[in-house]
Coordinates of C-alpha atoms and ligand atoms in Angstrom, one line a residue:
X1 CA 0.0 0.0 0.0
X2 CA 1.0 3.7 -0.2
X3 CA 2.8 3.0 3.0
X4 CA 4.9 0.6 1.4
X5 CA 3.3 -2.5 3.8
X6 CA 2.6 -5.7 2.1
X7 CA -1.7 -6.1 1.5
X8 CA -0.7 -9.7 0.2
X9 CA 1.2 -11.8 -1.5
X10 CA 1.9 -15.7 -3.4
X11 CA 3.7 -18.4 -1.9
X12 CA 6.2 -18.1 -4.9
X13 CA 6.8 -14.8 -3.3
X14 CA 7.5 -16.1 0.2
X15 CA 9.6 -18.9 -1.0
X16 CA 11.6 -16.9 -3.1
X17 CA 12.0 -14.7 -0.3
X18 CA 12.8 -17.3 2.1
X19 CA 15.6 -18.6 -0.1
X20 CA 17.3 -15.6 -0.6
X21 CA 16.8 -13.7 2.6
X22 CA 16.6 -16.5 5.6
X23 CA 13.4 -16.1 6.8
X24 CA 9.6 -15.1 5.5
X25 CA 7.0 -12.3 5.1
X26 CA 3.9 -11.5 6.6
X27 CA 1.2 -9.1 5.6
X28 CA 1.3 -5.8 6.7
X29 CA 5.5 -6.3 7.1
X30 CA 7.0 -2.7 5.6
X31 CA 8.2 -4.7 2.5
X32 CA 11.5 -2.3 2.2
X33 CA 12.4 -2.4 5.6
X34 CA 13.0 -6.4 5.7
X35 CA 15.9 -5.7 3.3
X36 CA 20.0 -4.9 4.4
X37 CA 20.2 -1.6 4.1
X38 CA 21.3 -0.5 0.7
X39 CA 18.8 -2.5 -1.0
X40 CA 16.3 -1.7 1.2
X41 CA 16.9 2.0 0.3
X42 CA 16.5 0.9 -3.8
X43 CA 13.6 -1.2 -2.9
X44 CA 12.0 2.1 -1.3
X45 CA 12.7 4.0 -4.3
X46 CA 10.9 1.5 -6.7
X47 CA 8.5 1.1 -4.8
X48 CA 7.9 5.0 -4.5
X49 CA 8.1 5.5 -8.5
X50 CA 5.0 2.6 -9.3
X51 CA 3.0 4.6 -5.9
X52 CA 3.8 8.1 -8.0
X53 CA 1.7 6.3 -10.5
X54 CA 3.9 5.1 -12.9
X55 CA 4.4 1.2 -14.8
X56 CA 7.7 0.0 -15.3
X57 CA 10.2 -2.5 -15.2
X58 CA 14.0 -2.8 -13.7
X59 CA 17.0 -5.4 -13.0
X60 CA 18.2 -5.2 -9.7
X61 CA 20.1 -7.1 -7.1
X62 CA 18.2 -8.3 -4.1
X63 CA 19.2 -10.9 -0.8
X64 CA 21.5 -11.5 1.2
X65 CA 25.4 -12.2 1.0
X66 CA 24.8 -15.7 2.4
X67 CA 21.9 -16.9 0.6
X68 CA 23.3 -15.6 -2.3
X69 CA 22.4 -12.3 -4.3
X70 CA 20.6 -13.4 -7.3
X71 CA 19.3 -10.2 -10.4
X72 CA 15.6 -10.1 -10.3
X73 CA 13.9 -8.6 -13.2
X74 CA 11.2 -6.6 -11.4
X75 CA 7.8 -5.2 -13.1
X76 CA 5.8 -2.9 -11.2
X77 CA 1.9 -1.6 -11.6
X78 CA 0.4 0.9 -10.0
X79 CA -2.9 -0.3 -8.4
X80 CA -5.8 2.5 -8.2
X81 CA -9.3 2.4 -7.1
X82 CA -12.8 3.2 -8.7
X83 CA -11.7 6.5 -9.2
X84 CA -8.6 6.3 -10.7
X85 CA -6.8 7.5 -7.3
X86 CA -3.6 5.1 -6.6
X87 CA -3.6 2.9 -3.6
X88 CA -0.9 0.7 -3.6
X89 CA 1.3 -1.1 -6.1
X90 CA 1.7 -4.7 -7.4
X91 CA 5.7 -5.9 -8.0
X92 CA 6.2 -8.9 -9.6
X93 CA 9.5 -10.7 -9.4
X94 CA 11.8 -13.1 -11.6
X95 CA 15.0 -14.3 -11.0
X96 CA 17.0 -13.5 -13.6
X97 CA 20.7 -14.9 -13.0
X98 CA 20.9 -17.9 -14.6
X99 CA 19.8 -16.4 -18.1
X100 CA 22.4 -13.3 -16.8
X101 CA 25.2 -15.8 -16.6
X102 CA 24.3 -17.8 -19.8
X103 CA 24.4 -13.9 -21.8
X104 CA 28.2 -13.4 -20.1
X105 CA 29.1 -16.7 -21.0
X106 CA 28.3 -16.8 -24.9
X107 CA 29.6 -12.8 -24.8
X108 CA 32.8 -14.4 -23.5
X109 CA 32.7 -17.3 -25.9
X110 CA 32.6 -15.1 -28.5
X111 CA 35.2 -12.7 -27.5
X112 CA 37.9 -15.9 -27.1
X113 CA 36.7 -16.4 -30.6
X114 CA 36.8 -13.1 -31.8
X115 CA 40.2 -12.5 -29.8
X116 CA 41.9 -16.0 -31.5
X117 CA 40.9 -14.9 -35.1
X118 CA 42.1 -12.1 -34.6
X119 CA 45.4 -13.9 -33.8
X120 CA 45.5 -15.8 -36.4
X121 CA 44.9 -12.9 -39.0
X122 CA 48.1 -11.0 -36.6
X123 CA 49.9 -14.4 -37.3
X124 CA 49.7 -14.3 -41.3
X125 CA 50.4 -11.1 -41.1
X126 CA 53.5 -10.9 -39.2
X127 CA 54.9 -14.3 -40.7
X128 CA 54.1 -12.5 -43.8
X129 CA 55.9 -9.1 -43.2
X130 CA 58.7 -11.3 -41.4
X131 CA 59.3 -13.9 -44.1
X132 CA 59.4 -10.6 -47.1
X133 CA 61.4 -8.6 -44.8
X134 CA 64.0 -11.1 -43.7
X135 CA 64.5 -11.5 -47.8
X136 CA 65.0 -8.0 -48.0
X137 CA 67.1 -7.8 -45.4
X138 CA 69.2 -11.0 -46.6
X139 CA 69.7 -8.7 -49.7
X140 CA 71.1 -5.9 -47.9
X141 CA 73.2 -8.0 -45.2
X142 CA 75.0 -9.8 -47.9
X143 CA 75.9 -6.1 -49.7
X144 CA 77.2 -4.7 -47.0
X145 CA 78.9 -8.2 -46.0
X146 CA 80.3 -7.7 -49.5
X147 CA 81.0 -4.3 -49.8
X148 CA 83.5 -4.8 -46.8
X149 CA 85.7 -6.9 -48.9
X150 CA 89.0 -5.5 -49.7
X151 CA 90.0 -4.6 -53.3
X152 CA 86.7 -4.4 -54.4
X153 CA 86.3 -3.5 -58.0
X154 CA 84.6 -0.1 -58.0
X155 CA 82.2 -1.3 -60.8
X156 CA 81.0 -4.0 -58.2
X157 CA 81.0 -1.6 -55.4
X158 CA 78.6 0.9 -57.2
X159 CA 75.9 -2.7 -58.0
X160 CA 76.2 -3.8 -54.0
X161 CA 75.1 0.2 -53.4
X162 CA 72.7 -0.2 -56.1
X163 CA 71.0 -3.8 -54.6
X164 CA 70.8 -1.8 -51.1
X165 CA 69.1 1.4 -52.5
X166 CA 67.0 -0.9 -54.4
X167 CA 66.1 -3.3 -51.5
X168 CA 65.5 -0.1 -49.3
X169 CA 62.9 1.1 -51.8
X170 CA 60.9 -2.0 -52.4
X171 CA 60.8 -2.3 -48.1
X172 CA 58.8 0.4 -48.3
X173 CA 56.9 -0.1 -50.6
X174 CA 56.0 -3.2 -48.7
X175 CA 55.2 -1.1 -45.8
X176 CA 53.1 1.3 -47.4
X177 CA 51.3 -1.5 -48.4
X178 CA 50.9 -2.7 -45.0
X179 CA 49.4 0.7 -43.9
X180 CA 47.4 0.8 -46.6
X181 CA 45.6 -2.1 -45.3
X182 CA 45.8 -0.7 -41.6
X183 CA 44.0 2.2 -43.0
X184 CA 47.4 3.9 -41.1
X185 CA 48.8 5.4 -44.0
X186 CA 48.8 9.0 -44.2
X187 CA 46.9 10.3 -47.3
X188 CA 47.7 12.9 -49.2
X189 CA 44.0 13.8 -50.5
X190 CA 43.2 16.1 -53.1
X191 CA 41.1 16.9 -55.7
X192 CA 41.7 15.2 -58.6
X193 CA 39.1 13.9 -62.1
X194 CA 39.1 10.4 -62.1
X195 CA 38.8 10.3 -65.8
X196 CA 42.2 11.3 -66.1
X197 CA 44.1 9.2 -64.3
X198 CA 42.3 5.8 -65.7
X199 CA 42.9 7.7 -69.4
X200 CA 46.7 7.6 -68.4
X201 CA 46.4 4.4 -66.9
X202 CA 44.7 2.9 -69.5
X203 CA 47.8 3.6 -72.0
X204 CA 50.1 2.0 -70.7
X205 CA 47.4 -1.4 -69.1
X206 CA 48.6 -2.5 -72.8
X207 CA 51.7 -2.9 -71.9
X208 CA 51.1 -4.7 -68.7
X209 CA 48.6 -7.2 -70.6
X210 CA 50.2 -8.0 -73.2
X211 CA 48.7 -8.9 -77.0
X212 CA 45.9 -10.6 -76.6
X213 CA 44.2 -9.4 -74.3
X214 CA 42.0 -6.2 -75.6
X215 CA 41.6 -3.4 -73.3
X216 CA 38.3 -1.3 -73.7
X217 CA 38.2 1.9 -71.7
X218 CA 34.2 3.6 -71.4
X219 CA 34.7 7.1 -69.7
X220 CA 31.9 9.9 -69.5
X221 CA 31.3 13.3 -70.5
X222 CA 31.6 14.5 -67.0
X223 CA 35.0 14.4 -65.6
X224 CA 34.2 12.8 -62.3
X225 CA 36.1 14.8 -59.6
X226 CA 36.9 12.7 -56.7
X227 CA 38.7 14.0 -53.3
X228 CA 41.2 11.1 -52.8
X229 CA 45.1 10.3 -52.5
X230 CA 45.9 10.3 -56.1
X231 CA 49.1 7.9 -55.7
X232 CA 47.0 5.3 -53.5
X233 CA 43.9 5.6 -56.3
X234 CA 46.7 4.8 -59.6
X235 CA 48.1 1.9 -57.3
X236 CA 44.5 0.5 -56.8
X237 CA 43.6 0.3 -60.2
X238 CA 47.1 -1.2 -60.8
X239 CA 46.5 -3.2 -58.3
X240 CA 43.2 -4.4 -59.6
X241 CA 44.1 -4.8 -63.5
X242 CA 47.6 -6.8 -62.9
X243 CA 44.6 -9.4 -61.0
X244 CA 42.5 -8.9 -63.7
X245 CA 45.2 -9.7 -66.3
X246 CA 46.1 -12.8 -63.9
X247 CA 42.7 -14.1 -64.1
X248 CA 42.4 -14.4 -67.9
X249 CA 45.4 -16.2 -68.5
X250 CA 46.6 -14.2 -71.5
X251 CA 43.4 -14.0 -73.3
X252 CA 40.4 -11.9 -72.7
X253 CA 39.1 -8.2 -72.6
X254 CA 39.9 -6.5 -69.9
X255 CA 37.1 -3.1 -69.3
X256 CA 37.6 0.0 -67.3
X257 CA 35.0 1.7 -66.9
X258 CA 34.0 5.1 -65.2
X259 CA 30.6 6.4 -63.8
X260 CA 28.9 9.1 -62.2
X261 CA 26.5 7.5 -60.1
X262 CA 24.0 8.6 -57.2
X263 CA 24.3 5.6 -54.7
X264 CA 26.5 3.2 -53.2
X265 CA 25.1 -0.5 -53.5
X266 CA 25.2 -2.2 -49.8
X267 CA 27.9 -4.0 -49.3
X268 CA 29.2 -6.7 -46.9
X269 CA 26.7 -6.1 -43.9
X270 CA 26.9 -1.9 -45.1
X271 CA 23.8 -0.5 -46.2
X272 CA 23.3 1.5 -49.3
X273 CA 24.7 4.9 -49.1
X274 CA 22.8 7.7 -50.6
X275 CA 24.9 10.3 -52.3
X276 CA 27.4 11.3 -55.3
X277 CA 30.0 8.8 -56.0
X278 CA 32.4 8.0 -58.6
X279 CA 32.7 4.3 -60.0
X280 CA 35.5 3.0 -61.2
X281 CA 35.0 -0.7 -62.3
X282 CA 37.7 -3.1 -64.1
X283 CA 36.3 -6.5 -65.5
X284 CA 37.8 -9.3 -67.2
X285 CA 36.4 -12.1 -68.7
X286 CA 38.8 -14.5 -66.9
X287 CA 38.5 -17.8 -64.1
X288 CA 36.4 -16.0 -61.6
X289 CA 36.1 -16.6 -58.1
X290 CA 34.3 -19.3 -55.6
X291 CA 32.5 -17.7 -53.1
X292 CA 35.3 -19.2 -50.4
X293 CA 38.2 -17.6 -52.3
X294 CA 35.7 -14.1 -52.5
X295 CA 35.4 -14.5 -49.0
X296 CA 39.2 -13.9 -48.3
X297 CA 40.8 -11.9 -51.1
X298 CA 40.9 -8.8 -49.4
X299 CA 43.0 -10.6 -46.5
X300 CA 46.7 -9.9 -46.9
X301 CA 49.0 -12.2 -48.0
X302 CA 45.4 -14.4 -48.9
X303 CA 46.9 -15.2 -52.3
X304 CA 46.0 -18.4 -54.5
X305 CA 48.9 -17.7 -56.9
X306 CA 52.2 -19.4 -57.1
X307 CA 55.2 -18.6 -54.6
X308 CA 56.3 -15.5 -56.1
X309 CA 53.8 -14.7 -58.3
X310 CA 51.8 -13.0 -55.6
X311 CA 52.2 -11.1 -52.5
X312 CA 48.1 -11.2 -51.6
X313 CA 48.7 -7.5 -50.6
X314 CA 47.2 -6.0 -53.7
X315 CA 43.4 -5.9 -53.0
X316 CA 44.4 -4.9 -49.0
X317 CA 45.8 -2.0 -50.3
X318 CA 42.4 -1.6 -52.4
X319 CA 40.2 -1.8 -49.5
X320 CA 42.2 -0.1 -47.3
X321 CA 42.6 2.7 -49.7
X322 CA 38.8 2.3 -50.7
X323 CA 37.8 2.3 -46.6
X324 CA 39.9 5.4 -45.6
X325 CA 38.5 7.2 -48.2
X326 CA 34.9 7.0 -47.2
X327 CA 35.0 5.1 -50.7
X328 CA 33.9 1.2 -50.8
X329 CA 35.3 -1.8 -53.2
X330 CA 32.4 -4.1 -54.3
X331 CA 33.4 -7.6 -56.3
X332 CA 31.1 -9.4 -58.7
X333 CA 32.3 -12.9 -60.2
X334 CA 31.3 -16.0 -61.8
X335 CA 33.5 -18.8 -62.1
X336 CA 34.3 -19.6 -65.8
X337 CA 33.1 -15.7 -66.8
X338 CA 35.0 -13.5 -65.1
X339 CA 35.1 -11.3 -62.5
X340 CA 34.2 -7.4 -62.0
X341 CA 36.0 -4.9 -59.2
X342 CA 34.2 -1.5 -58.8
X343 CA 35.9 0.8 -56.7
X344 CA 33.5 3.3 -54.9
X345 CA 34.9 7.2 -54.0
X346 CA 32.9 10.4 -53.4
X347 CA 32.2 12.6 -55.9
X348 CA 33.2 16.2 -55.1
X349 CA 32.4 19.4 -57.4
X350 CA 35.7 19.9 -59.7
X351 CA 37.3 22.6 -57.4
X352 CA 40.3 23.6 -59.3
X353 CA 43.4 23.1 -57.0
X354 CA 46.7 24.8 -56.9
X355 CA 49.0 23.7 -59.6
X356 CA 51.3 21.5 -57.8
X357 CA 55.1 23.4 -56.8
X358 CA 56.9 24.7 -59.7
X359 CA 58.6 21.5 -61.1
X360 CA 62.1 20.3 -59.3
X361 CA 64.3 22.7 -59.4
X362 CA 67.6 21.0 -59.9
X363 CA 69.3 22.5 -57.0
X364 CA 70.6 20.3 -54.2
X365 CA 73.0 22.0 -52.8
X366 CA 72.1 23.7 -49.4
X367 CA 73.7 27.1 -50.1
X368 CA 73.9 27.7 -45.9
X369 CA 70.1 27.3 -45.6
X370 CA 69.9 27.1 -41.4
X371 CA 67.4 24.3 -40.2
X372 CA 66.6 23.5 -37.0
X373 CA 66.1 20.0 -36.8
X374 CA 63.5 18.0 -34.6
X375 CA 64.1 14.5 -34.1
X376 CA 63.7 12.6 -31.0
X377 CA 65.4 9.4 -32.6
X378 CA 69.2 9.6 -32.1
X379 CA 69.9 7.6 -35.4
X380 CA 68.0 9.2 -37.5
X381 CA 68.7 12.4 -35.9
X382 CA 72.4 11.9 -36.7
X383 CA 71.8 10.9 -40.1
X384 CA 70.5 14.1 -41.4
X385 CA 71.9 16.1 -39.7
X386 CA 75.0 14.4 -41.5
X387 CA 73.1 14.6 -44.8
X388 CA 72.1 18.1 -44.9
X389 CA 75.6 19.3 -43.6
X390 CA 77.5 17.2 -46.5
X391 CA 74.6 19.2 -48.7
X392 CA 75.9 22.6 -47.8
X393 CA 72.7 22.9 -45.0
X394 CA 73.7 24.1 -41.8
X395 CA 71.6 22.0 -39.0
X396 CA 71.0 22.8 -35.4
X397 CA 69.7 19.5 -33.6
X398 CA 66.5 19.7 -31.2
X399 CA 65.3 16.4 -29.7
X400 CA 61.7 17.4 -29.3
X401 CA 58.9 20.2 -29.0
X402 CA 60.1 21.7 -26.0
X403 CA 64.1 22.2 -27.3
X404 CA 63.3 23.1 -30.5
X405 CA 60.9 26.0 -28.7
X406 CA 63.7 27.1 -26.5
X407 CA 66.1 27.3 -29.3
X408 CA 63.6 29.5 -31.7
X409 CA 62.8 31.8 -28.5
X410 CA 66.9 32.2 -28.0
X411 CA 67.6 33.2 -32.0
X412 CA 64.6 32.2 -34.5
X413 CA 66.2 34.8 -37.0
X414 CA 68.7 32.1 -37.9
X415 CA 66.6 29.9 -38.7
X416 CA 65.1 29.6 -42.3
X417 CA 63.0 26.5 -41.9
X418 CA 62.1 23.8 -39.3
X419 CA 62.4 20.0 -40.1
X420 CA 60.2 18.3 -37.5
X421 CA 59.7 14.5 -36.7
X422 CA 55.9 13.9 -36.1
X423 CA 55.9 11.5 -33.5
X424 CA 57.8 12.3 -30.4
X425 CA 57.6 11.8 -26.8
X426 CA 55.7 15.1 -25.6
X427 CA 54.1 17.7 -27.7
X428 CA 53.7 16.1 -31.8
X429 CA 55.1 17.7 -34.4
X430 CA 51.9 18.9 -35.6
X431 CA 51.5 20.9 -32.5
X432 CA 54.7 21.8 -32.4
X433 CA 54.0 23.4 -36.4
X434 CA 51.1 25.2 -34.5
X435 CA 52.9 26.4 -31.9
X436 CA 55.6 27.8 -34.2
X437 CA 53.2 29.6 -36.4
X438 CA 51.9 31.5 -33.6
X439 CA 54.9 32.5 -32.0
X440 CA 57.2 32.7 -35.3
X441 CA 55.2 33.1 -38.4
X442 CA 56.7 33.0 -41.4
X443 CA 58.8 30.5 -40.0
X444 CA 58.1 27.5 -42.7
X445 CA 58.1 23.8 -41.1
X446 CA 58.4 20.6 -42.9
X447 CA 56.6 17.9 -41.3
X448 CA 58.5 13.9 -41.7
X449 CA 56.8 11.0 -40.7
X450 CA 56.8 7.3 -41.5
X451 CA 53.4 6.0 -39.7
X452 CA 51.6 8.3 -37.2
X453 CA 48.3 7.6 -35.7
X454 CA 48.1 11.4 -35.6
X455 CA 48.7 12.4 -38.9
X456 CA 45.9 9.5 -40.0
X457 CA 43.3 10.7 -38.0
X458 CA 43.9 14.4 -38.6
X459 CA 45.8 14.9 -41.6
X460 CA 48.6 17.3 -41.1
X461 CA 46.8 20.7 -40.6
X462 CA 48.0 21.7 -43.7
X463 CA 52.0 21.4 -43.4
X464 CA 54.1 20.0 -45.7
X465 CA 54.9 16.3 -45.4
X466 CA 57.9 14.3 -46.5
X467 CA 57.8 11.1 -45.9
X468 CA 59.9 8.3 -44.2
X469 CA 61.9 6.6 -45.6
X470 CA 62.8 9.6 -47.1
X471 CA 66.4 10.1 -49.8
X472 CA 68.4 12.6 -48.9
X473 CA 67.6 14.4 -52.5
X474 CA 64.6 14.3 -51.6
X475 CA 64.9 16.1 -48.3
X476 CA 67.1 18.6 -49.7
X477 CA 64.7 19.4 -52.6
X478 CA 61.7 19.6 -50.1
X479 CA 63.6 22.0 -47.9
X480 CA 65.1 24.2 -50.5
X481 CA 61.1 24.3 -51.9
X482 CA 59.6 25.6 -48.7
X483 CA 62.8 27.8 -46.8
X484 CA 62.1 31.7 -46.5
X485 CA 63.0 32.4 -50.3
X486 CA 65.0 35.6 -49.4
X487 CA 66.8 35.2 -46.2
X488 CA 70.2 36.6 -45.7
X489 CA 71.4 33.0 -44.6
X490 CA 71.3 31.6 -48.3
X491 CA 74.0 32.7 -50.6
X492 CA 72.2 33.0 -53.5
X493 CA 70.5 30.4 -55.8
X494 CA 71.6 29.7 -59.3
Ligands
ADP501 P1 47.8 -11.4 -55.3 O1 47.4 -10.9 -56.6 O2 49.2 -11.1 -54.9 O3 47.5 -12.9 -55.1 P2 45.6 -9.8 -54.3 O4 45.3 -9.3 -52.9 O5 45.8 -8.8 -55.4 O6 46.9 -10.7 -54.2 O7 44.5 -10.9 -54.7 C1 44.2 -11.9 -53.8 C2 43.6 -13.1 -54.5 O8 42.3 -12.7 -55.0 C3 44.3 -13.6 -55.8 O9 45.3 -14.4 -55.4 C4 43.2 -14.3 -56.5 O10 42.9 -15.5 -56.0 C5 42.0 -13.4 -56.2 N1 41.6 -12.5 -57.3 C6 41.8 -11.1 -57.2 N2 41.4 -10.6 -58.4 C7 40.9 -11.5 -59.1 C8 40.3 -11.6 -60.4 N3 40.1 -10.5 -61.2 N4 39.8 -12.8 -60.9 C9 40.0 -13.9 -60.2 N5 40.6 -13.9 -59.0 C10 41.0 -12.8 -58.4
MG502 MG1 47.2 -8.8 -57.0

């Protein structure tokens, strides 16, 4: 009743209670009052919401320690007279625990499962990476091993330099592949007509097909503007027409095609997304997929082709590429007919960017350009340092935020440009950029990076990037672009 005494009850209710509380209930017991203390307070409360009138149900914990404390799912109804006016309230009980525990068991199962294929995708990944890297790094080892050799020939010493530089390259490659997939990789987005690219591409897919297989390329009036990392977008459709030309065995027609179109299909558990969108499709009329093969491809390393014929990192970068993007990559394929890739990215208006920086200029010498170097790595620290000062730079050496600050606030006159590291214990690199604008602007900085978590989730706030693994050309040439143009420091350009 309104004064929270019991008017009456089941015997399911005094059993229940018995079991979990030691001893019974009588009517006309205050109900809350026969609870330990902080449960009595909740029961009070509960109670007091169905006598304000309203219906409603709740999961709570009630009994006591040594009877154990099982969840009760609890529905309660106000109970009102002729006249509408409330006079008690009726609480019904169920003991919900046992379906409680059977819910936090499967979630548990499912997270041991989720957890173990998760290791298993971590463990084809890293045997992956480890089994191309240790090749890689075979090559170099046995250059250097080599180049160590006395009286070497200098025509053999220039090849060992050669099969280094060359190794060096194609390990990064293979991890910007790798943070393709991870969605990690820092884009470089602009505006770009998607048109053109495949046009160019589509000149030289000849080449990489070979004679018999035709290449039909459909592009539309429109242009088809798309806001997207133009390198990654090339290496996708690379990516997808080296497969395509795989598939067909020498013989077929390979199709790119390009589309404006007003949806994106659903895809993979997505729905359909509403809205302007490129298309960029490639077909061939070759094997074609079973649905178990379909269901892997865009694993990396999932390749069926021969040791050394694939790396089954292509179509990671795809996704990857088409995922960080807010783009999508949808697959259609028959066995025996062929198979079709469409590569989804949104469709922006054709803003006309910036031409890109006047074209290299062929300078790499430093002429005394001052930068003040940020690097928290002492290797890499040391090593360009070393580079720019054999390149006519001079270099002052900061190992993060907070020393390259002090040195600008000592003397930033000297200065002509700041090479910062982006990840660094402390403030970031793209904070520190920030910071320096404020305090010095005009001050250019030069962001360098080789994966950063920061730079993927917020793009680099408009600084210039270079990044790692970078050559010392092109450091030299990035830093000669961007360094105050007139500044006493530099002794003339040619
Ligand atoms: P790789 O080409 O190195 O094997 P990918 O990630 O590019 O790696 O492709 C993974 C796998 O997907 C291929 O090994 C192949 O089995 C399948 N695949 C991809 N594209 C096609 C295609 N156009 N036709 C048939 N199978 C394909
Ligand atoms: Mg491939």
């Amino acid at each position: 009743d309104t004064e929270y005494r019991l008017i009456a009850f089941n015997k399911a209710h005094n059993d229940e209670f018995f079991r979990v509380n030691g001893f019974t209930t009588k009517v006309g017991d205050i109900f809350p009052d026969l609870f330990i203390p902080e449960q009595a307070a909740v029961m009070r409360a509960n109670m007091a919401r169905a006598l304000a009138g309203e219906a409603y149900k709740v999961e709570a914990v009630f009994g006591r320690a040594e009877f154990g404390q099982p969840c009760w799912e609890i529905t309660y109804t106000p109970l009102r007279d002729a006249a509408g006016k409330v006079f008690g309230a009726f609480h019904q009980a169920h003991d919900i625990s046992a379906r409680l525990r059977a819910e936090a068991e499967l979630q548990d199962a499912q997270d041991v499962l989720r957890q173990s294929q998760k290791l298993e995708v971590i463990g084809q990944l890293t045997g992956g990476v480890a089994h191309d890297f240790n090749n890689l790094l075979t090559v170099i080892k046995s250059s250097t091993d080599l180049l160590k050799r006395p009286d070497l020939a200098e025509a053999r010493r220039g090849r060992y330099i050669e099969a280094i530089s060359d190794t060096v390259d194609r390990a990064a490659k293979l991890t910007g592949q790798l943070l393709a997939f991870a969605r990690r990789q820092t884009l470089q987005p602009k505006v770009f007509a998607a048109c053109d690219s495949v046009r160019v591409l589509s000149e030289m897919l000849g080449t990489l097909t070979g004679s018999r297989i035709r290449v039909v390329t459909e592009l539309p009036e429109n242009d088809c503007f798309v806001n997207a990392d133009p390198n990654q977008f090339d290496t996708a459709l690379v990516n997808m027409a080296v497969n395509a030309r795989d598939a067909m065995e020498g013989e077929g027609q390979l199709t790119v095609r390009v589309r404006a179109v007003e949806r994106m299909p659903p895809v993979r558990a997505h729905p359909a997304v509403d809205g302007p969108f490129v298309a960029v499709s490639i077909s061939d009329t070759g094997i074609g997929m079973t649905p178990e093969t379909l269901g892997r491809i865009f694993e990396p390393f999932f390749t069926t082709k021969a040791v050394g014929q694939g790396t089954g990192l292509g179509l990671s970068q795809v996704f990857g590429f088409a995922k960080q993007s807010q783009g999508e990559v949808v697959v259609e394929s028959v066995v025996g007919q062929g198979t079709t890739f469409t590569l989804y990215l949104p469709r922006v208006g054709g803003a006309i960017q910036a031409p890109e920086r006047g074209e290299r200029t062929p300078v790499v010498d430093g002429h005394g350009t001052c930068v003040l170097v940020v690097e928290d790595n002492v290797e890499v620290g040391t090593f360009a340092t070393q580079a720019l000062a054999e390149l006519g730079f001079a270099t002052v050496w900061a190992a993060d935020a907070g020393e390259a600050l002090a040195e600008l606030a000592d003397d930033a006159g000297r200065f002509d440009v700041v090479f910062t590291d982006v990840m660094m214990p402390g403030m970031n690199g793209v904070d520190l950029a920030r910071e320096i604008g404020r305090r010095h602007p005009g001050l250019p900085v030069i962001l360098t990076s080789g994966y950063s978590h920061v730079l993927a989730q917020t793009g680099t706030g408009g600084f210039e990037l270079l990044q790692k693994p970078y050559s010392v050309e092109q450091l030299s040439r990035t830093l000669q672009a961007v360094a105050r143009p007139d500044h006493p420091n530099r002794i003339g350009d040619e």
